[in-house]
Amino acid sequence: MDCDKSKKRRDQQRKSCRAKVLVIFLVVVTATASAFLFSGGSSANVRVWKSGVLSIRDRNIMQYALSASHDELVQLQDRLAKANSLVETLLGKQADASEVATGAEEEQKLLATDELWRRRLTGEVKLAVGPHKLPLGFTHNLGSDELFPTLGQACHRFPEELEKYMNYEPGGECPSDESFGQRLMLKGCEPLPRRRCRPRSPKGYVDPTPLPASLWALPPDTSIVWDAYTCKNYSCLENRGKISGHYDCKDCFDLRAGGREKVRWLSDDGALAYSIDAVLATRPTGTVRIGLDIGGGSGTFAARMRERGVTIVTTSMNFDAPFNNFIASRGLLSMHLSVAHRLPFFDGTLDVVHSMHVLSNWIPDAMLEFTLFDIHRVLRPGGLFWLDHFFCLGTQMNTTYAPMFDRVGFNKVRWNAGRKMDRGIEMDEWYLSALLEKPKT
Ligand SMILES: *[C@@H]1O[C@H](CO)[C@@H](O)[C@H](O)[C@H]1NC(C)=O
Ligand SMILES: *[C@@H]1O[C@H](CO)[C@@H](O)[C@H](O)[C@H]1NC(C)=O
């Protein structure tokens, strides 16, 4: 009996000791993460470029990186709080300790299966999230008699925001909450749940400009609702590079002759700036037909490719400007997708993937590697990945990124590294442009 008791006490001591070690570990991790996120990490990796020439979507990137960092911190603090309360229980009520631990374990299990979360949902969110029972006889392809509508895995971490997003009158007009929805997407709640409401239509809508004139035409202001943006018309967007210094994609709405957008990818400098024609010339004529531009700004890459008979889908977010609407008004395909999203294409289906400025060293290494493998996945054998002005530090180029591209398994067709000179040589800032090929075997 005594022996049993002391064995039990020893077990409890061991448990609380383990918990203490866990807490110390978490404190160290949290402190390190905070130090990284609030000092070196974010300020070194997330840059606000002053240069106009190649400065695109800095703000998108900032917002994205900051929200990601904040989420990581919140998660760590969550875990720390959980571990802390567990330890308090263990130390304070030794007798109940094992029971509490079992209860916590069970709760963890429930959380892991999302049961608790789904049980808490009500109304429209609950309906949207499902599951939905299938009729008998429709289950053979699914291996289940229930359908779960797709929803970003992190949505369950923001139940209140999700509820707010799903708070509308079914069958009525959607709330004017475009930016709110996008922020949820950036926190990993992507895809968002579907809604049963209609976004407000603009007043005085007119038919779009026909192709090919639409490729280089400014759309009518009445083609969209401007609520979510600082600019309230297209001529404001056209000039916003001149109006304010802090916009991302400064000049990319300016399609006028003499503007930067009009000359992009037309000439090849033999170094970082490749021309579309030089890239297409590396493949047999006409074999580059369909592809993707990741984070393609206002769609100019797709416009130039279309002029050469190539169909490009452009992914973009609408950060304080109607990027998706603008691309679409040019008669080009836009896709509202963050860079964290798995590419919605089947394996081996695209001839070319292009990305300028969006993929850079602000993306955590592991996430970037997953992204690169995803690009490799959707390219067909012999398909091209044109990495355009990838930004990093000189010290990272040969130690981190070159080995990463090798690991993913691309062949180098062309590879140009060059210093980014506008802030001086001592900043050790580099660009990499590369034409990479998915091997045929
Ligand atoms: C466009 O909007 C800006 C402010 O956003 C305003 O100053 C300007 O007058 C507007 N221009 C036209 C043509 O409506
Ligand atoms: C990276 O390695 C190449 C040779 O493989 C070398 O020429 C280049 O200077 C290196 N770059 C940096 C930034 O160290």
Tab-separated table of C-alpha atoms and ligand atoms in Angstrom:
chain	number	residue	atom	x	y	z
A	1	MET	CA	0.000	0.000	0.000
A	2	ASP	CA	2.688	2.443	1.134
A	3	CYS	CA	4.844	1.287	-1.640
A	4	ASP	CA	2.029	1.884	-4.129
A	5	LYS	CA	1.435	5.352	-2.753
A	6	SER	CA	5.050	6.390	-3.019
A	7	LYS	CA	5.173	4.969	-6.529
A	8	LYS	CA	2.171	7.099	-7.405
A	9	ARG	CA	3.855	10.165	-5.887
A	10	ARG	CA	7.002	9.438	-7.825
A	11	ASP	CA	4.922	9.264	-10.999
A	12	GLN	CA	3.325	12.580	-10.208
A	13	GLN	CA	6.668	14.166	-9.447
A	14	ARG	CA	8.021	12.871	-12.703
A	15	LYS	CA	4.989	14.274	-14.509
A	16	SER	CA	5.279	17.728	-12.966
A	17	CYS	CA	9.011	17.699	-13.603
A	18	ARG	CA	8.359	16.906	-17.243
A	19	ALA	CA	5.796	19.684	-17.371
A	20	LYS	CA	8.329	22.129	-15.896
A	21	VAL	CA	10.881	21.184	-18.516
A	22	LEU	CA	8.217	21.713	-21.163
A	23	VAL	CA	7.430	25.149	-19.769
A	24	ILE	CA	11.078	26.164	-19.731
A	25	PHE	CA	11.394	24.931	-23.289
A	26	LEU	CA	8.342	26.897	-24.361
A	27	VAL	CA	9.583	30.045	-22.605
A	28	VAL	CA	12.854	29.792	-24.494
A	29	VAL	CA	11.093	29.132	-27.790
A	30	THR	CA	8.662	32.005	-27.268
A	31	ALA	CA	11.398	34.418	-26.260
A	32	THR	CA	13.514	33.424	-29.227
A	33	ALA	CA	10.556	33.707	-31.560
A	34	SER	CA	9.651	37.143	-30.200
A	35	ALA	CA	13.215	38.325	-30.518
A	36	PHE	CA	13.357	37.017	-34.061
A	37	LEU	CA	9.992	38.330	-35.124
A	38	PHE	CA	10.291	41.772	-33.598
A	39	SER	CA	13.927	42.486	-34.283
A	40	GLY	CA	16.174	40.829	-36.841
A	41	GLY	CA	13.646	38.550	-38.443
A	42	SER	CA	10.998	40.895	-39.621
A	43	SER	CA	13.049	44.008	-40.178
A	44	ALA	CA	15.833	42.225	-42.009
A	45	ASN	CA	13.641	40.094	-44.193
A	46	VAL	CA	10.685	42.342	-44.838
A	47	ARG	CA	11.943	45.368	-46.591
A	48	VAL	CA	10.295	48.518	-47.703
A	49	TRP	CA	12.016	49.404	-50.896
A	50	LYS	CA	12.328	53.032	-51.816
A	51	SER	CA	13.214	52.351	-55.435
A	52	GLY	CA	10.355	52.734	-57.861
A	53	VAL	CA	11.695	50.594	-60.667
A	54	LEU	CA	11.316	47.179	-59.155
A	55	SER	CA	9.364	47.939	-56.026
A	56	ILE	CA	6.167	45.938	-56.268
A	57	ARG	CA	3.712	44.799	-53.640
A	58	ASP	CA	5.941	45.657	-50.687
A	59	ARG	CA	2.884	46.379	-48.651
A	60	ASN	CA	1.238	43.104	-49.536
A	61	ILE	CA	4.349	41.349	-48.436
A	62	MET	CA	4.624	43.396	-45.244
A	63	GLN	CA	1.022	42.743	-44.325
A	64	TYR	CA	1.364	39.102	-45.097
A	65	ALA	CA	4.594	38.638	-43.183
A	66	LEU	CA	3.393	40.634	-40.202
A	67	SER	CA	0.125	38.771	-39.955
A	68	ALA	CA	1.997	35.480	-40.247
A	69	SER	CA	4.436	36.530	-37.526
A	70	HIS	CA	1.649	37.696	-35.288
A	71	ASP	CA	-0.189	34.417	-35.738
A	72	GLU	CA	2.895	32.416	-34.867
A	73	LEU	CA	3.341	34.438	-31.708
A	74	VAL	CA	-0.286	34.056	-30.731
A	75	GLN	CA	0.028	30.329	-31.235
A	76	LEU	CA	3.157	30.115	-29.119
A	77	GLN	CA	1.590	32.190	-26.359
A	78	ASP	CA	-1.455	29.952	-26.502
A	79	ARG	CA	0.678	26.905	-26.009
A	80	LEU	CA	2.616	28.538	-23.213
A	81	ALA	CA	-0.595	29.469	-21.436
A	82	LYS	CA	-1.893	25.925	-21.787
A	83	ALA	CA	1.327	24.421	-20.428
A	84	ASN	CA	1.358	26.933	-17.568
A	85	SER	CA	-2.136	26.145	-16.423
A	86	LEU	CA	-1.382	22.458	-16.647
A	87	VAL	CA	1.646	22.901	-14.399
A	88	GLU	CA	-0.306	24.989	-11.892
A	89	THR	CA	-2.889	22.270	-11.649
A	90	LEU	CA	-0.250	19.617	-11.236
A	91	LEU	CA	1.578	21.520	-8.505
A	92	GLY	CA	-1.480	22.834	-6.683
A	93	LYS	CA	-3.654	19.760	-6.625
A	94	GLN	CA	-1.320	16.831	-6.729
A	95	ALA	CA	-4.112	14.408	-5.969
A	96	ASP	CA	-6.135	15.479	-8.980
A	97	ALA	CA	-3.166	15.845	-11.243
A	98	SER	CA	-3.447	12.666	-13.228
A	99	GLU	CA	-7.181	13.110	-13.678
A	100	VAL	CA	-6.741	16.650	-14.991
A	101	ALA	CA	-4.034	15.527	-17.365
A	102	THR	CA	-6.314	12.834	-18.749
A	103	GLY	CA	-9.084	15.410	-19.191
A	104	ALA	CA	-6.724	17.768	-20.991
A	105	GLU	CA	-5.541	14.973	-23.220
A	106	GLU	CA	-9.101	14.167	-24.161
A	107	GLU	CA	-9.801	17.805	-24.924
A	108	GLN	CA	-6.668	17.888	-27.080
A	109	LYS	CA	-7.948	14.861	-28.960
A	110	LEU	CA	-11.329	16.478	-29.500
A	111	LEU	CA	-9.695	19.681	-30.667
A	112	ALA	CA	-7.514	17.702	-33.001
A	113	THR	CA	-10.544	16.268	-34.715
A	114	ASP	CA	-12.183	19.712	-34.813
A	115	GLU	CA	-15.169	18.229	-33.004
A	116	LEU	CA	-15.278	20.837	-30.253
A	117	TRP	CA	-14.964	23.647	-32.726
A	118	ARG	CA	-17.739	22.408	-34.942
A	119	ARG	CA	-19.979	21.767	-31.963
A	120	ARG	CA	-19.614	25.415	-30.976
A	121	LEU	CA	-20.682	26.748	-34.384
A	122	THR	CA	-24.199	27.961	-34.976
A	123	GLY	CA	-26.420	29.250	-37.769
A	124	GLU	CA	-25.012	30.140	-41.165
A	125	VAL	CA	-21.396	29.179	-40.309
A	126	LYS	CA	-22.475	25.754	-39.128
A	127	LEU	CA	-24.489	25.234	-42.282
A	128	ALA	CA	-21.605	26.337	-44.524
A	129	VAL	CA	-18.992	24.237	-42.738
A	130	GLY	CA	-21.074	21.079	-42.800
A	131	PRO	CA	-20.816	18.130	-42.882
A	132	HIS	CA	-23.646	17.472	-45.338
A	133	LYS	CA	-25.218	14.014	-45.571
A	134	LEU	CA	-25.148	12.489	-49.053
A	135	PRO	CA	-28.106	10.610	-50.525
A	136	LEU	CA	-27.729	6.820	-50.503
A	137	GLY	CA	-25.789	5.462	-53.460
A	138	PHE	CA	-23.595	8.541	-53.946
A	139	THR	CA	-20.810	7.497	-51.639
A	140	HIS	CA	-18.711	5.160	-53.779
A	141	ASN	CA	-16.315	7.846	-55.098
A	142	LEU	CA	-15.932	9.533	-51.753
A	143	GLY	CA	-15.447	6.768	-49.245
A	144	SER	CA	-17.774	8.662	-46.929
A	145	ASP	CA	-21.477	9.383	-46.665
A	146	GLU	CA	-20.799	13.009	-45.711
A	147	LEU	CA	-19.434	15.994	-47.607
A	148	PHE	CA	-17.254	18.568	-45.868
A	149	PRO	CA	-17.096	21.830	-47.850
A	150	THR	CA	-13.495	23.033	-48.166
A	151	LEU	CA	-12.282	25.561	-45.646
A	152	GLY	CA	-8.791	26.814	-44.783
A	153	GLN	CA	-7.261	24.766	-41.980
A	154	ALA	CA	-6.648	27.839	-39.803
A	155	CYS	CA	-10.278	29.005	-39.921
A	156	HIS	CA	-10.971	27.171	-36.670
A	157	ARG	CA	-8.477	29.416	-34.895
A	158	PHE	CA	-10.649	32.459	-35.559
A	159	PRO	CA	-14.196	31.437	-34.637
A	160	GLU	CA	-15.291	35.012	-33.864
A	161	GLU	CA	-13.971	36.448	-37.114
A	162	LEU	CA	-15.516	33.575	-39.013
A	163	GLU	CA	-18.850	34.202	-37.343
A	164	LYS	CA	-18.580	37.887	-38.233
A	165	TYR	CA	-17.761	36.995	-41.832
A	166	MET	CA	-20.803	34.721	-41.979
A	167	ASN	CA	-23.113	37.290	-40.403
A	168	TYR	CA	-25.366	38.414	-43.270
A	169	GLU	CA	-28.898	37.984	-44.438
A	170	PRO	CA	-29.091	34.757	-46.475
A	171	GLY	CA	-30.308	35.619	-49.972
A	172	GLY	CA	-29.579	39.318	-49.480
A	173	GLU	CA	-26.697	41.662	-50.203
A	174	CYS	CA	-23.265	40.754	-48.828
A	175	PRO	CA	-21.675	43.126	-46.317
A	176	SER	CA	-18.983	45.391	-47.761
A	177	ASP	CA	-16.180	43.419	-46.115
A	178	GLU	CA	-13.676	42.602	-48.843
A	179	SER	CA	-10.610	43.619	-46.793
A	180	PHE	CA	-11.848	41.721	-43.760
A	181	GLY	CA	-12.235	38.553	-45.829
A	182	GLN	CA	-8.766	38.977	-47.281
A	183	ARG	CA	-7.218	39.381	-43.848
A	184	LEU	CA	-8.833	36.096	-42.804
A	185	MET	CA	-7.384	34.460	-45.908
A	186	LEU	CA	-3.905	35.690	-44.998
A	187	LYS	CA	-4.239	34.174	-41.546
A	188	GLY	CA	-4.685	30.771	-43.177
A	189	CYS	CA	-8.473	30.758	-43.419
A	190	GLU	CA	-8.195	30.119	-47.149
A	191	PRO	CA	-10.406	29.145	-48.825
A	192	LEU	CA	-13.026	31.161	-46.998
A	193	PRO	CA	-16.397	29.474	-46.549
A	194	ARG	CA	-18.949	30.026	-49.297
A	195	ARG	CA	-21.731	32.495	-48.527
A	196	ARG	CA	-25.342	32.793	-49.601
A	197	CYS	CA	-25.347	36.512	-50.387
A	198	ARG	CA	-24.682	38.778	-53.388
A	199	PRO	CA	-21.923	41.372	-53.483
A	200	ARG	CA	-23.250	44.833	-54.342
A	201	SER	CA	-23.111	45.710	-58.065
A	202	PRO	CA	-21.684	49.072	-59.142
A	203	LYS	CA	-24.058	51.776	-60.383
A	204	GLY	CA	-24.048	52.505	-64.110
A	205	TYR	CA	-22.105	49.423	-65.204
A	206	VAL	CA	-21.118	49.481	-68.887
A	207	ASP	CA	-19.942	46.606	-71.074
A	208	PRO	CA	-16.166	46.001	-71.053
A	209	THR	CA	-13.838	47.156	-73.820
A	210	PRO	CA	-13.482	44.449	-76.493
A	211	LEU	CA	-10.177	42.635	-77.029
A	212	PRO	CA	-7.477	43.399	-78.001
A	213	ALA	CA	-7.970	47.082	-77.078
A	214	SER	CA	-8.943	46.022	-73.528
A	215	LEU	CA	-5.402	44.757	-72.882
A	216	TRP	CA	-4.126	48.334	-72.605
A	217	ALA	CA	-7.291	50.264	-71.754
A	218	LEU	CA	-8.176	51.842	-68.417
A	219	PRO	CA	-11.561	50.408	-67.378
A	220	PRO	CA	-14.558	52.700	-66.757
A	221	ASP	CA	-14.787	53.804	-63.105
A	222	THR	CA	-18.335	52.441	-62.992
A	223	SER	CA	-17.118	48.868	-63.522
A	224	ILE	CA	-16.542	48.257	-59.786
A	225	VAL	CA	-17.564	49.339	-56.267
A	226	TRP	CA	-14.760	51.411	-54.688
A	227	ASP	CA	-15.663	51.120	-50.991
A	228	ALA	CA	-12.656	49.050	-49.979
A	229	TYR	CA	-9.960	51.280	-51.531
A	230	THR	CA	-8.173	54.542	-50.821
A	231	CYS	CA	-8.417	55.545	-54.477
A	232	LYS	CA	-11.977	56.027	-55.684
A	233	ASN	CA	-11.376	55.954	-59.439
A	234	TYR	CA	-8.936	54.564	-61.998
A	235	SER	CA	-7.257	57.868	-62.772
A	236	CYS	CA	-6.281	58.042	-59.091
A	237	LEU	CA	-4.767	54.537	-59.340
A	238	GLU	CA	-3.045	55.461	-62.589
A	239	ASN	CA	-1.269	58.312	-60.807
A	240	ARG	CA	-0.817	56.884	-57.359
A	241	GLY	CA	2.908	56.265	-57.897
A	242	LYS	CA	3.312	60.038	-58.148
A	243	ILE	CA	0.881	60.889	-55.366
A	244	SER	CA	2.383	58.844	-52.566
A	245	GLY	CA	5.661	57.088	-51.921
A	246	HIS	CA	4.426	54.141	-49.922
A	247	TYR	CA	2.169	52.278	-52.327
A	248	ASP	CA	3.007	48.811	-53.533
A	249	CYS	CA	2.902	48.102	-57.258
A	250	LYS	CA	3.235	51.870	-57.682
A	251	ASP	CA	3.025	52.313	-61.407
A	252	CYS	CA	1.343	49.126	-62.415
A	253	PHE	CA	-2.049	50.684	-63.129
A	254	ASP	CA	-0.424	53.178	-65.468
A	255	LEU	CA	-0.749	51.589	-68.910
A	256	ARG	CA	0.037	54.784	-70.835
A	257	ALA	CA	2.798	55.012	-73.425
A	258	GLY	CA	6.037	56.053	-71.742
A	259	GLY	CA	5.097	54.301	-68.493
A	260	ARG	CA	7.075	51.403	-67.022
A	261	GLU	CA	4.281	48.923	-67.458
A	262	LYS	CA	4.347	49.423	-71.206
A	263	VAL	CA	7.960	48.275	-71.567
A	264	ARG	CA	8.155	45.418	-69.061
A	265	TRP	CA	9.578	42.124	-70.416
A	266	LEU	CA	10.072	43.591	-73.898
A	267	SER	CA	13.856	43.864	-73.847
A	268	ASP	CA	16.487	41.542	-72.447
A	269	ASP	CA	19.511	43.046	-70.720
A	270	GLY	CA	21.410	39.765	-70.689
A	271	ALA	CA	21.370	39.916	-66.886
A	272	LEU	CA	18.447	40.093	-64.418
A	273	ALA	CA	15.807	41.399	-66.828
A	274	TYR	CA	14.761	38.655	-69.244
A	275	SER	CA	12.490	39.349	-72.184
A	276	ILE	CA	9.436	37.224	-72.878
A	277	ASP	CA	10.645	36.576	-76.414
A	278	ALA	CA	14.037	35.343	-75.205
A	279	VAL	CA	12.350	32.996	-72.745
A	280	LEU	CA	9.869	31.639	-75.317
A	281	ALA	CA	12.763	31.103	-77.743
A	282	THR	CA	14.246	28.479	-75.408
A	283	ARG	CA	11.353	26.107	-76.290
A	284	PRO	CA	10.139	24.779	-79.666
A	285	THR	CA	7.839	27.386	-81.288
A	286	GLY	CA	4.272	27.286	-80.003
A	287	THR	CA	4.873	24.764	-77.216
A	288	VAL	CA	4.471	27.327	-74.437
A	289	ARG	CA	0.671	27.739	-74.495
A	290	ILE	CA	-0.713	27.911	-70.965
A	291	GLY	CA	0.663	29.049	-67.641
A	292	LEU	CA	0.501	30.941	-64.402
A	293	ASP	CA	1.819	34.263	-63.085
A	294	ILE	CA	2.044	34.161	-59.283
A	295	GLY	CA	1.272	37.550	-57.742
A	296	GLY	CA	1.050	39.206	-61.125
A	297	GLY	CA	0.100	42.768	-60.109
A	298	SER	CA	-2.090	44.392	-62.730
A	299	GLY	CA	-1.722	41.568	-65.247
A	300	THR	CA	0.776	43.022	-67.705
A	301	PHE	CA	2.767	39.784	-67.933
A	302	ALA	CA	-0.413	37.960	-68.965
A	303	ALA	CA	-1.230	40.735	-71.464
A	304	ARG	CA	2.164	40.458	-73.166
A	305	MET	CA	1.887	36.657	-73.208
A	306	ARG	CA	-1.593	36.866	-74.699
A	307	GLU	CA	-0.227	38.993	-77.513
A	308	ARG	CA	2.044	36.006	-78.205
A	309	GLY	CA	-0.775	33.466	-78.089
A	310	VAL	CA	-0.098	32.245	-74.544
A	311	THR	CA	-2.931	32.028	-71.973
A	312	ILE	CA	-1.810	33.022	-68.482
A	313	VAL	CA	-3.798	32.912	-65.243
A	314	THR	CA	-2.696	35.702	-62.897
A	315	THR	CA	-3.025	35.269	-59.128
A	316	SER	CA	-3.385	38.389	-57.032
A	317	MET	CA	-4.819	39.724	-53.804
A	318	ASN	CA	-6.716	43.035	-53.742
A	319	PHE	CA	-4.532	44.981	-51.306
A	320	ASP	CA	-5.935	48.497	-51.251
A	321	ALA	CA	-6.507	48.370	-54.996
A	322	PRO	CA	-8.808	46.347	-57.265
A	323	PHE	CA	-6.026	44.221	-58.797
A	324	ASN	CA	-8.297	41.287	-59.669
A	325	ASN	CA	-10.931	43.534	-61.253
A	326	PHE	CA	-8.295	45.411	-63.243
A	327	ILE	CA	-6.756	42.209	-64.621
A	328	ALA	CA	-10.219	40.918	-65.548
A	329	SER	CA	-11.186	44.193	-67.225
A	330	ARG	CA	-8.151	43.796	-69.473
A	331	GLY	CA	-9.735	40.569	-70.718
A	332	LEU	CA	-7.309	38.398	-68.741
A	333	LEU	CA	-7.945	35.672	-66.172
A	334	SER	CA	-7.404	36.644	-62.551
A	335	MET	CA	-7.435	34.321	-59.578
A	336	HIS	CA	-7.904	35.587	-56.023
A	337	LEU	CA	-5.330	33.478	-54.220
A	338	SER	CA	-2.628	34.145	-51.644
A	339	VAL	CA	0.881	32.769	-52.159
A	340	ALA	CA	0.274	30.312	-49.311
A	341	HIS	CA	-2.437	28.477	-51.232
A	342	ARG	CA	-1.779	25.146	-52.934
A	343	LEU	CA	-1.841	25.857	-56.663
A	344	PRO	CA	-5.279	24.805	-57.924
A	345	PHE	CA	-3.960	22.975	-60.992
A	346	PHE	CA	-3.440	19.308	-61.631
A	347	ASP	CA	0.029	17.746	-61.711
A	348	GLY	CA	2.026	18.278	-64.891
A	349	THR	CA	-0.448	20.572	-66.624
A	350	LEU	CA	1.267	23.954	-67.163
A	351	ASP	CA	3.866	24.980	-69.744
A	352	VAL	CA	5.171	27.936	-67.763
A	353	VAL	CA	5.039	29.512	-64.282
A	354	HIS	CA	6.322	33.060	-63.768
A	355	SER	CA	6.716	35.047	-60.572
A	356	MET	CA	8.235	38.469	-60.023
A	357	HIS	CA	9.074	39.952	-56.599
A	358	VAL	CA	6.480	38.004	-54.649
A	359	LEU	CA	8.646	34.981	-53.941
A	360	SER	CA	11.577	36.335	-51.943
A	361	ASN	CA	13.427	35.858	-48.684
A	362	TRP	CA	10.487	37.171	-46.632
A	363	ILE	CA	8.875	33.750	-47.074
A	364	PRO	CA	10.034	31.359	-44.332
A	365	ASP	CA	12.391	28.738	-45.815
A	366	ALA	CA	10.174	25.724	-45.192
A	367	MET	CA	7.158	27.433	-46.711
A	368	LEU	CA	9.179	28.538	-49.728
A	369	GLU	CA	10.393	24.989	-50.297
A	370	PHE	CA	6.820	23.686	-50.257
A	371	THR	CA	5.873	26.442	-52.719
A	372	LEU	CA	8.707	25.515	-55.073
A	373	PHE	CA	7.751	21.833	-54.997
A	374	ASP	CA	4.169	22.862	-55.758
A	375	ILE	CA	5.356	24.842	-58.793
A	376	HIS	CA	7.418	21.823	-59.874
A	377	ARG	CA	4.297	19.671	-59.448
A	378	VAL	CA	2.016	21.716	-61.719
A	379	LEU	CA	4.634	22.140	-64.484
A	380	ARG	CA	4.652	19.582	-67.265
A	381	PRO	CA	7.930	17.798	-68.033
A	382	GLY	CA	10.042	20.376	-69.877
A	383	GLY	CA	7.903	23.175	-68.415
A	384	LEU	CA	9.580	26.445	-67.421
A	385	PHE	CA	9.708	28.206	-64.072
A	386	TRP	CA	10.752	31.803	-64.619
A	387	LEU	CA	11.810	33.206	-61.279
A	388	ASP	CA	11.993	36.944	-61.883
A	389	HIS	CA	13.957	39.192	-59.503
A	390	PHE	CA	13.991	36.963	-56.425
A	391	PHE	CA	15.262	39.164	-53.593
A	392	CYS	CA	17.676	37.966	-50.895
A	393	LEU	CA	20.935	38.746	-49.129
A	394	GLY	CA	24.206	37.747	-50.766
A	395	THR	CA	24.983	35.494	-47.832
A	396	GLN	CA	21.722	33.582	-48.390
A	397	MET	CA	22.157	33.093	-52.137
A	398	ASN	CA	24.675	30.252	-52.147
A	399	THR	CA	23.977	28.887	-48.672
A	400	THR	CA	20.159	28.733	-48.675
A	401	TYR	CA	18.524	29.319	-52.034
A	402	ALA	CA	20.780	27.765	-54.676
A	403	PRO	CA	20.789	24.445	-52.743
A	404	MET	CA	17.013	24.706	-52.287
A	405	PHE	CA	16.369	25.044	-56.034
A	406	ASP	CA	18.671	22.059	-56.576
A	407	ARG	CA	16.783	20.025	-53.975
A	408	VAL	CA	13.472	20.713	-55.699
A	409	GLY	CA	14.982	19.231	-58.851
A	410	PHE	CA	14.965	21.979	-61.471
A	411	ASN	CA	17.498	22.210	-64.280
A	412	LYS	CA	19.066	25.613	-64.775
A	413	VAL	CA	18.438	27.000	-68.259
A	414	ARG	CA	19.561	30.471	-67.247
A	415	TRP	CA	20.800	31.863	-63.906
A	416	ASN	CA	21.660	35.491	-63.170
A	417	ALA	CA	22.500	36.920	-59.774
A	418	GLY	CA	23.077	40.637	-59.414
A	419	ARG	CA	23.437	43.195	-56.677
A	420	LYS	CA	20.513	45.458	-55.923
A	421	MET	CA	22.375	48.735	-56.055
A	422	ASP	CA	19.940	51.454	-55.014
A	423	ARG	CA	20.803	51.293	-51.320
A	424	GLY	CA	24.537	50.906	-51.744
A	425	ILE	CA	26.926	47.998	-51.923
A	426	GLU	CA	27.236	47.567	-48.145
A	427	MET	CA	23.622	46.378	-47.851
A	428	ASP	CA	24.565	43.079	-49.569
A	429	GLU	CA	21.140	42.925	-51.228
A	430	TRP	CA	20.857	40.707	-54.266
A	431	TYR	CA	18.413	39.738	-56.936
A	432	LEU	CA	18.282	36.381	-58.615
A	433	SER	CA	16.595	35.835	-61.944
A	434	ALA	CA	16.474	32.268	-63.161
A	435	LEU	CA	14.913	30.214	-65.885
A	436	LEU	CA	14.434	26.745	-64.461
A	437	GLU	CA	13.180	23.681	-66.268
A	438	LYS	CA	11.314	20.709	-64.892
A	439	PRO	CA	13.342	17.742	-66.202
A	440	LYS	CA	11.647	15.505	-68.754
A	441	THR	CA	12.596	12.345	-66.884
B	1	LIG	C1	-10.576	60.569	-58.730
B	1	LIG	O1	-10.481	60.466	-57.319
B	1	LIG	C2	-9.683	61.451	-56.724
B	1	LIG	C3	-9.581	61.141	-55.251
B	1	LIG	O2	-9.454	59.762	-55.040
B	1	LIG	C4	-10.245	62.832	-56.983
B	1	LIG	O3	-9.434	63.818	-56.433
B	1	LIG	C5	-10.396	63.050	-58.484
B	1	LIG	O4	-11.063	64.254	-58.744
B	1	LIG	C6	-11.169	61.904	-59.121
B	1	LIG	N1	-11.102	62.046	-60.564
B	1	LIG	C7	-12.127	61.810	-61.367
B	1	LIG	C8	-11.873	61.952	-62.802
B	1	LIG	O5	-13.194	61.455	-60.922
B	2	LIG	C1	27.975	31.925	-55.349
B	2	LIG	O1	28.726	30.896	-55.954
B	2	LIG	C2	29.221	31.215	-57.244
B	2	LIG	C3	29.945	29.997	-57.791
B	2	LIG	O2	29.190	28.861	-57.656
B	2	LIG	C4	30.147	32.404	-57.151
B	2	LIG	O3	30.591	32.762	-58.447
B	2	LIG	C5	29.411	33.570	-56.529
B	2	LIG	O4	30.286	34.644	-56.315
B	2	LIG	C6	28.778	33.184	-55.207
B	2	LIG	N1	27.918	34.267	-54.801
B	2	LIG	C7	27.958	34.805	-53.601
B	2	LIG	C8	27.018	35.929	-53.363
B	2	LIG	O5	28.694	34.418	-52.731
